[in-house]
Tab-separated table of N, CA and C in Angstrom:
chain	number	residue	atom	x	y	z
A	1	MET	N	-43.826	-55.218	49.569
A	1	MET	CA	-44.139	-54.740	48.493
A	1	MET	C	-45.313	-56.026	47.870
A	2	GLY	N	-46.210	-56.760	48.768
A	2	GLY	CA	-47.594	-56.283	48.667
A	2	GLY	C	-47.556	-57.959	46.819
A	3	GLY	N	-48.459	-58.385	46.814
A	3	GLY	CA	-48.568	-58.971	45.699
A	3	GLY	C	-47.934	-58.979	44.326
A	4	VAL	N	-48.106	-59.561	43.302
A	4	VAL	CA	-48.016	-59.979	42.040
A	4	VAL	C	-48.646	-58.363	40.924
A	5	PRO	N	-48.150	-57.247	40.643
A	5	PRO	CA	-48.944	-56.975	40.015
A	5	PRO	C	-49.530	-57.658	37.935
A	6	GLU	N	-50.795	-56.805	37.826
A	6	GLU	CA	-50.688	-56.945	36.652
A	6	GLU	C	-50.149	-57.190	35.691
A	7	PRO	N	-49.745	-57.549	34.886
A	7	PRO	CA	-48.723	-56.831	33.576
A	7	PRO	C	-49.095	-56.183	32.480
A	8	HIS	N	-47.426	-55.226	32.401
A	8	HIS	CA	-47.842	-53.608	31.286
A	8	HIS	C	-47.362	-54.463	30.337
A	9	SER	N	-48.424	-54.006	29.612
A	9	SER	CA	-48.008	-54.093	27.529
A	9	SER	C	-48.174	-52.602	27.395
A	10	GLY	N	-47.515	-51.963	25.810
A	10	GLY	CA	-46.931	-50.944	25.383
A	10	GLY	C	-45.758	-49.879	25.592
A	11	TRP	N	-45.821	-49.190	24.873
A	11	TRP	CA	-44.893	-48.765	25.526
A	11	TRP	C	-44.697	-47.479	27.494
A	12	THR	N	-44.081	-47.406	27.383
A	12	THR	CA	-43.541	-46.610	28.916
A	12	THR	C	-42.480	-45.241	28.777
A	13	PHE	N	-42.138	-44.315	29.463
A	13	PHE	CA	-41.569	-43.812	29.606
A	13	PHE	C	-40.010	-43.858	30.646
A	14	LEU	N	-40.128	-44.810	30.976
A	14	LEU	CA	-38.920	-45.031	31.899
A	14	LEU	C	-38.863	-46.674	31.651
A	15	THR	N	-37.004	-47.191	31.443
A	15	THR	CA	-36.549	-48.034	31.374
A	15	THR	C	-36.834	-49.100	32.250
A	16	ASN	N	-36.574	-50.268	31.935
A	16	ASN	CA	-37.062	-51.458	33.534
A	16	ASN	C	-35.379	-51.092	34.199
A	17	HIS	N	-34.454	-51.126	33.674
A	17	HIS	CA	-33.591	-50.723	34.080
A	17	HIS	C	-33.346	-49.541	35.489
A	18	ALA	N	-34.134	-48.218	34.982
A	18	ALA	CA	-34.594	-47.180	35.820
A	18	ALA	C	-35.083	-47.506	36.898
A	19	ARG	N	-36.204	-48.254	36.187
A	19	ARG	CA	-37.291	-48.822	37.866
A	19	ARG	C	-36.616	-49.218	38.445
A	20	VAL	N	-35.509	-51.093	37.956
A	20	VAL	CA	-34.641	-51.383	39.036
A	20	VAL	C	-34.456	-50.767	39.323
A	21	LEU	N	-33.403	-49.525	39.355
A	21	LEU	CA	-32.398	-49.004	40.200
A	21	LEU	C	-33.164	-47.906	41.279
A	22	ALA	N	-34.117	-47.821	40.658
A	22	ALA	CA	-35.333	-46.977	41.636
A	22	ALA	C	-35.342	-47.447	42.707
A	23	THR	N	-36.028	-48.922	42.251
A	23	THR	CA	-36.698	-49.369	43.099
A	23	THR	C	-35.706	-49.724	44.728
A	24	ILE	N	-34.073	-50.227	43.989
A	24	ILE	CA	-33.176	-50.220	44.339
A	24	ILE	C	-32.250	-48.676	45.383
A	25	ALA	N	-33.117	-48.052	44.603
A	25	ALA	CA	-31.828	-46.640	45.400
A	25	ALA	C	-33.126	-46.809	47.020
A	26	ASP	N	-34.399	-47.453	46.756
A	26	ASP	CA	-35.445	-47.020	47.677
A	26	ASP	C	-35.521	-47.319	48.610
A	27	ASP	N	-34.236	-49.225	48.645
A	27	ASP	CA	-34.667	-49.712	49.801
A	27	ASP	C	-33.245	-50.899	49.131
A	28	PRO	N	-31.735	-50.033	49.634
A	28	PRO	CA	-30.912	-50.688	49.055
A	28	PRO	C	-30.609	-52.206	49.944
A	29	ASN	N	-31.670	-52.726	50.813
A	29	ASN	CA	-31.833	-54.470	50.834
A	29	ASN	C	-32.802	-55.230	50.682
A	30	VAL	N	-33.368	-54.574	49.192
A	30	VAL	CA	-34.274	-54.756	48.931
A	30	VAL	C	-34.026	-56.308	47.998
A	31	ARG	N	-34.730	-57.542	48.239
A	31	ARG	CA	-34.757	-58.449	47.902
A	31	ARG	C	-35.374	-58.523	46.260
A	32	ILE	N	-34.603	-59.262	44.879
A	32	ILE	CA	-35.008	-59.603	43.786
A	32	ILE	C	-36.371	-59.980	43.599
A	33	ARG	N	-36.354	-61.087	44.311
A	33	ARG	CA	-37.822	-60.873	44.163
A	33	ARG	C	-39.149	-59.654	44.781
A	34	ASP	N	-38.729	-59.360	45.728
A	34	ASP	CA	-39.811	-58.212	45.721
A	34	ASP	C	-39.541	-56.568	44.631
A	35	ILE	N	-38.156	-56.804	44.169
A	35	ILE	CA	-37.706	-55.583	43.382
A	35	ILE	C	-38.442	-56.285	42.020
A	36	ALA	N	-38.896	-57.333	41.234
A	36	ALA	CA	-40.077	-57.752	40.044
A	36	ALA	C	-40.917	-57.327	40.841
A	37	ALA	N	-41.991	-58.031	41.607
A	37	ALA	CA	-42.800	-57.721	41.922
A	37	ALA	C	-43.196	-56.336	41.222
A	38	HIS	N	-43.023	-55.190	41.765
A	38	HIS	CA	-43.188	-53.814	42.148
A	38	HIS	C	-42.988	-53.012	40.690
A	39	CYS	N	-41.296	-53.783	39.863
A	39	CYS	CA	-41.485	-53.406	38.507
A	39	CYS	C	-42.250	-54.078	37.218
A	40	ARG	N	-43.279	-55.448	38.116
A	40	ARG	CA	-43.702	-56.133	36.803
A	40	ARG	C	-42.608	-56.712	35.552
A	41	LEU	N	-41.443	-57.090	36.235
A	41	LEU	CA	-40.747	-58.018	35.888
A	41	LEU	C	-40.849	-59.904	36.493
A	42	THR	N	-39.630	-60.349	34.964
A	42	THR	CA	-39.228	-61.549	35.998
A	42	THR	C	-38.647	-61.888	36.945
A	43	GLU	N	-37.763	-62.397	37.845
A	43	GLU	CA	-36.860	-62.520	37.793
A	43	GLU	C	-35.406	-62.170	37.802
A	44	ARG	N	-35.606	-63.017	36.797
A	44	ARG	CA	-34.631	-63.822	35.840
A	44	ARG	C	-34.222	-62.319	35.315
A	45	ALA	N	-35.484	-61.831	34.824
A	45	ALA	CA	-34.889	-60.175	34.423
A	45	ALA	C	-34.316	-59.361	35.016
A	46	VAL	N	-34.683	-59.328	36.253
A	46	VAL	CA	-34.534	-58.607	36.988
A	46	VAL	C	-32.967	-58.764	37.597
A	47	GLN	N	-32.592	-60.136	37.883
A	47	GLN	CA	-31.016	-60.555	37.688
A	47	GLN	C	-29.859	-59.689	36.114
A	48	LYS	N	-30.617	-59.635	35.317
A	48	LYS	CA	-29.670	-59.099	34.009
A	48	LYS	C	-29.944	-57.849	34.332
A	49	ILE	N	-30.670	-57.349	34.702
A	49	ILE	CA	-31.045	-55.780	34.907
A	49	ILE	C	-30.040	-55.549	36.035
A	50	ILE	N	-30.405	-56.310	37.283
A	50	ILE	CA	-28.752	-55.670	38.469
A	50	ILE	C	-26.909	-56.426	37.610
A	51	ALA	N	-27.065	-57.620	36.938
A	51	ALA	CA	-25.905	-57.631	35.973
A	51	ALA	C	-25.913	-57.046	35.031
A	52	ASP	N	-26.545	-56.150	34.432
A	52	ASP	CA	-25.939	-54.692	33.765
A	52	ASP	C	-25.356	-54.155	34.567
A	53	LEU	N	-26.537	-53.350	35.543
A	53	LEU	CA	-26.185	-52.325	36.097
A	53	LEU	C	-25.061	-52.068	36.737
A	54	GLU	N	-24.313	-53.428	37.140
A	54	GLU	CA	-23.363	-53.563	37.923
A	54	GLU	C	-21.837	-53.929	36.788
A	55	GLN	N	-22.001	-54.264	35.695
A	55	GLN	CA	-20.683	-54.817	34.444
A	55	GLN	C	-20.191	-53.120	33.832
A	56	ASP	N	-21.445	-52.026	34.532
A	56	ASP	CA	-21.408	-50.729	33.788
A	56	ASP	C	-21.262	-49.773	34.787
A	57	GLY	N	-20.648	-50.776	36.166
A	57	GLY	CA	-20.866	-49.400	36.845
A	57	GLY	C	-21.618	-49.060	37.723
A	58	TYR	N	-22.531	-48.729	37.533
A	58	TYR	CA	-23.918	-47.851	37.884
A	58	TYR	C	-24.192	-49.036	39.380
A	59	LEU	N	-23.981	-49.410	39.858
A	59	LEU	CA	-23.806	-50.629	40.743
A	59	LEU	C	-23.332	-51.879	41.602
A	60	SER	N	-23.063	-52.313	42.563
A	60	SER	CA	-22.294	-53.175	43.116
A	60	SER	C	-23.187	-52.978	45.073
A	61	HIS	N	-22.672	-54.815	45.089
A	61	HIS	CA	-23.498	-55.360	46.268
A	61	HIS	C	-22.710	-56.215	46.981
A	62	THR	N	-23.280	-56.556	47.908
A	62	THR	CA	-22.133	-56.833	48.468
A	62	THR	C	-22.747	-57.663	49.728
A	63	ARG	N	-22.333	-59.134	50.231
A	63	ARG	CA	-22.928	-60.746	50.520
A	63	ARG	C	-23.548	-60.224	51.852
A	64	GLU	N	-24.343	-59.789	52.512
A	64	GLU	CA	-24.375	-60.636	54.363
A	64	GLU	C	-24.929	-61.071	54.559
A	65	GLY	N	-25.250	-62.213	54.573
A	65	GLY	CA	-25.649	-63.750	54.769
A	65	GLY	C	-26.421	-63.723	54.147
A	66	ARG	N	-27.967	-64.339	53.698
A	66	ARG	CA	-28.784	-64.348	53.587
A	66	ARG	C	-29.330	-62.962	51.988
A	67	THR	N	-28.074	-61.888	52.641
A	67	THR	CA	-29.609	-60.578	52.549
A	67	THR	C	-28.125	-60.011	51.088
A	68	ASN	N	-28.619	-59.307	49.735
A	68	ASN	CA	-27.466	-58.930	49.569
A	68	ASN	C	-27.912	-57.150	49.897
A	69	THR	N	-26.748	-56.134	49.647
A	69	THR	CA	-26.796	-54.867	50.344
A	69	THR	C	-26.055	-54.055	48.725
A	70	TYR	N	-27.082	-53.313	47.795
A	70	TYR	CA	-26.303	-53.069	47.122
A	70	TYR	C	-26.308	-51.341	46.937
A	71	ARG	N	-25.322	-51.473	46.585
A	71	ARG	CA	-24.396	-49.814	46.015
A	71	ARG	C	-24.930	-48.557	45.302
A	72	ILE	N	-25.428	-47.809	45.411
A	72	ILE	CA	-25.301	-47.147	43.893
A	72	ILE	C	-24.230	-46.201	43.454
A	73	GLU	N	-23.650	-46.141	42.125
A	73	GLU	CA	-23.181	-44.942	42.275
A	73	GLU	C	-23.470	-43.644	41.835
A	74	PRO	N	-23.598	-42.917	42.584
A	74	PRO	CA	-24.635	-41.857	42.126
A	74	PRO	C	-23.698	-40.847	41.555
A	75	GLY	N	-22.693	-40.750	40.853
A	75	GLY	CA	-21.777	-39.429	40.185
A	75	GLY	C	-21.802	-39.991	38.668
A	76	LYS	N	-22.345	-41.082	38.720
A	76	LYS	CA	-21.744	-42.380	37.014
A	76	LYS	C	-23.037	-41.015	36.051
A	77	VAL	N	-22.600	-41.050	35.401
A	77	VAL	CA	-23.324	-40.386	34.344
A	77	VAL	C	-23.938	-41.217	33.401
A	78	LEU	N	-25.147	-40.951	33.019
A	78	LEU	CA	-26.311	-41.741	32.507
A	78	LEU	C	-25.803	-42.001	30.468
A	79	ARG	N	-26.049	-42.664	30.611
A	79	ARG	CA	-25.560	-42.994	29.083
A	79	ARG	C	-25.894	-42.427	27.629
A	80	HIS	N	-26.586	-42.069	27.732
A	80	HIS	CA	-27.860	-41.991	26.535
A	80	HIS	C	-26.750	-40.584	26.029
A	81	PRO	N	-26.433	-39.669	25.038
A	81	PRO	CA	-26.058	-38.947	24.225
A	81	PRO	C	-26.825	-37.795	24.569
A	82	ALA	N	-27.908	-37.758	24.802
A	82	ALA	CA	-28.735	-37.372	25.136
A	82	ALA	C	-28.821	-36.237	26.184
A	83	GLU	N	-29.183	-36.841	27.616
A	83	GLU	CA	-28.046	-36.783	28.640
A	83	GLU	C	-27.003	-36.256	28.759
A	84	ALA	N	-26.071	-36.463	28.304
A	84	ALA	CA	-24.694	-37.109	28.697
A	84	ALA	C	-24.246	-35.715	30.084
A	85	GLY	N	-23.798	-36.138	30.872
A	85	GLY	CA	-23.415	-35.283	31.973
A	85	GLY	C	-24.486	-35.091	33.078
A	86	LEU	N	-24.901	-35.495	32.970
A	86	LEU	CA	-26.142	-35.947	33.975
A	86	LEU	C	-25.954	-37.055	34.789
A	87	PRO	N	-25.697	-36.837	35.929
A	87	PRO	CA	-25.661	-38.080	36.470
A	87	PRO	C	-26.513	-38.708	37.575
A	88	VAL	N	-26.771	-40.342	37.640
A	88	VAL	CA	-27.612	-40.872	38.194
A	88	VAL	C	-28.128	-40.454	39.000
A	89	ALA	N	-27.967	-39.971	40.319
A	89	ALA	CA	-28.675	-38.875	41.715
A	89	ALA	C	-29.505	-38.261	41.064
A	90	SER	N	-29.394	-37.399	39.977
A	90	SER	CA	-30.929	-36.832	39.421
A	90	SER	C	-31.477	-37.139	39.234
A	91	LEU	N	-31.470	-38.540	38.866
A	91	LEU	CA	-32.532	-39.086	37.872
A	91	LEU	C	-33.017	-39.624	39.148
A	92	LEU	N	-32.740	-40.631	40.085
A	92	LEU	CA	-32.818	-41.548	41.141
A	92	LEU	C	-33.731	-40.089	42.054
A	93	SER	N	-33.369	-39.007	42.628
A	93	SER	CA	-34.104	-38.305	43.286
A	93	SER	C	-34.446	-37.657	42.983
A	94	LEU	N	-35.388	-38.317	41.820
A	94	LEU	CA	-36.615	-37.489	41.955
A	94	LEU	C	-37.910	-38.995	41.667
A	95	LEU	N	-37.259	-39.959	41.067
A	95	LEU	CA	-37.683	-41.499	41.056
A	95	LEU	C	-37.781	-41.682	42.474
A	96	VAL	N	-37.509	-42.167	43.161
A	96	VAL	CA	-37.743	-42.106	44.649
A	96	VAL	C	-38.344	-41.313	45.504
A	97	GLU	N	-37.898	-40.301	45.102
A	97	GLU	CA	-38.519	-38.986	46.098
A	97	GLU	C	-40.469	-39.163	45.511
A	98	ASP	N	-40.356	-39.228	44.623
A	98	ASP	CA	-41.793	-39.334	43.812
A	98	ASP	C	-42.331	-40.685	44.368
A	99	GLU	N	-41.760	-41.427	44.069
A	99	GLU	CA	-41.850	-42.896	44.594
A	99	GLU	C	-42.596	-42.835	46.588
A	100	ALA	N	-41.846	-42.231	46.802
A	100	ALA	CA	-42.001	-42.144	48.869
A	100	ALA	C	-43.099	-41.500	48.836
A	101	ARG	N	-43.502	-39.859	47.938
A	101	ARG	CA	-44.487	-39.539	47.314
A	101	ARG	C	-45.980	-40.116	47.580
A	102	ARG	N	-46.225	-40.814	47.144
A	102	ARG	CA	-47.019	-41.820	46.728
A	102	ARG	C	-47.283	-43.171	47.857
A	103	ARG	N	-46.417	-42.917	48.083
A	103	ARG	CA	-47.012	-44.535	48.533
A	103	ARG	C	-47.600	-43.741	50.247
A	104	HIS	N	-46.818	-42.905	50.379
A	104	HIS	CA	-48.209	-41.537	52.010
A	104	HIS	C	-48.753	-40.963	51.419
A	105	THR	N	-49.400	-41.335	49.585
A	105	THR	CA	-51.300	-40.673	50.070
A	105	THR	C	-51.774	-41.378	49.959
A	106	ASP	N	-52.730	-40.730	50.998
A	106	ASP	CA	-54.005	-41.953	50.193
A	106	ASP	C	-54.483	-42.019	49.180
A	107	GLY	N	-54.896	-40.747	47.965
A	107	GLY	CA	-55.606	-41.360	47.502
A	107	GLY	C	-55.060	-41.833	45.839
A	108	PRO	N	-55.206	-41.865	45.110
A	108	PRO	CA	-54.973	-41.859	43.850
A	108	PRO	C	-53.156	-42.017	43.619
A	109	ILE	N	-53.099	-42.392	43.381
A	109	ILE	CA	-51.219	-42.565	42.472
A	109	ILE	C	-51.022	-40.702	41.484
A	110	GLY	N	-50.307	-40.550	42.840
A	110	GLY	CA	-50.222	-39.303	41.564
A	110	GLY	C	-50.553	-38.221	42.637
A	111	GLY	N	-51.411	-38.630	43.952
A	111	GLY	CA	-51.810	-37.748	44.920
A	111	GLY	C	-52.580	-36.470	44.273
A	112	GLY	N	-53.097	-35.678	43.734
A	112	GLY	CA	-53.398	-34.793	43.941
A	112	GLY	C	-53.398	-34.105	42.160
A	113	SER	N	-53.147	-33.273	42.043
A	113	SER	CA	-53.612	-32.032	40.649
A	113	SER	C	-52.901	-31.785	40.628
A	114	ALA	N	-52.748	-32.139	38.625
A	114	ALA	CA	-51.926	-31.654	37.312
A	114	ALA	C	-50.987	-30.680	37.837
A	115	ASN	N	-51.413	-29.683	39.141
A	115	ASN	CA	-50.969	-28.016	38.414
A	115	ASN	C	-50.078	-28.454	40.236
A	116	ALA	N	-49.893	-29.789	40.954
A	116	ALA	CA	-49.222	-29.904	42.353
A	116	ALA	C	-47.755	-29.331	42.049
A	117	ASN	N	-47.228	-29.180	42.469
A	117	ASN	CA	-45.744	-29.174	43.047
A	117	ASN	C	-44.715	-30.428	42.521
A	118	PRO	N	-44.291	-30.910	41.441
A	118	PRO	CA	-43.568	-31.941	40.946
A	118	PRO	C	-42.782	-32.043	42.587
A	119	ASN	N	-41.974	-31.130	43.586
A	119	ASN	CA	-40.779	-31.362	44.201
A	119	ASN	C	-41.263	-30.468	45.979
A	120	PRO	N	-42.102	-30.896	46.509
A	120	PRO	CA	-42.490	-30.477	47.703
A	120	PRO	C	-41.563	-29.697	48.645
A	121	ASN	N	-40.134	-31.215	48.417
A	121	ASN	CA	-38.560	-29.987	49.210
A	121	ASN	C	-37.858	-30.746	48.518
A	122	PRO	N	-37.481	-28.494	47.727
A	122	PRO	CA	-36.267	-29.244	46.965
A	122	PRO	C	-34.993	-29.453	47.627
A	123	ASN	N	-34.872	-29.247	49.293
A	123	ASN	CA	-33.591	-29.492	49.674
A	123	ASN	C	-33.215	-31.127	49.858
A	124	SER	N	-34.124	-31.926	49.014
A	124	SER	CA	-34.099	-33.180	49.555
A	124	SER	C	-33.141	-33.474	48.778
A	125	THR	N	-32.319	-35.066	49.043
A	125	THR	CA	-30.848	-35.505	48.595
A	125	THR	C	-31.327	-36.747	47.990
A	126	ALA	N	-30.877	-37.156	47.398
A	126	ALA	CA	-30.598	-38.947	46.187
A	126	ALA	C	-30.223	-39.347	47.481
A	127	HIS	N	-29.967	-40.357	47.288
A	127	HIS	CA	-29.787	-41.616	48.100
A	127	HIS	C	-28.048	-42.027	47.353
């Protein structure tokens, strides 16, 4: 996942919890160090977010040697009343698909025009 990216300041559309969960959905064996670098967070912040997600039942992990393997509960609904009934899998399917598309695009992040189809594979499923 490369070096440590530049820090970000200002508001964003996604919470750090959503970013961490999407990073884990992309690779269930990802290291905390790599999550931190990808999400532009400290390792301690990632550990706290993972603990929050596990405490509320969105995430669990098993230890295999020196590696954690994470499991996301895809049917768990999002917490905010505005998203009542929306399962975490719906959010993650969008985020993980976009992350994979951006990684495989040679152009700028997002790769393409603003009119590009945001869901090139409507039959894809969440992890």
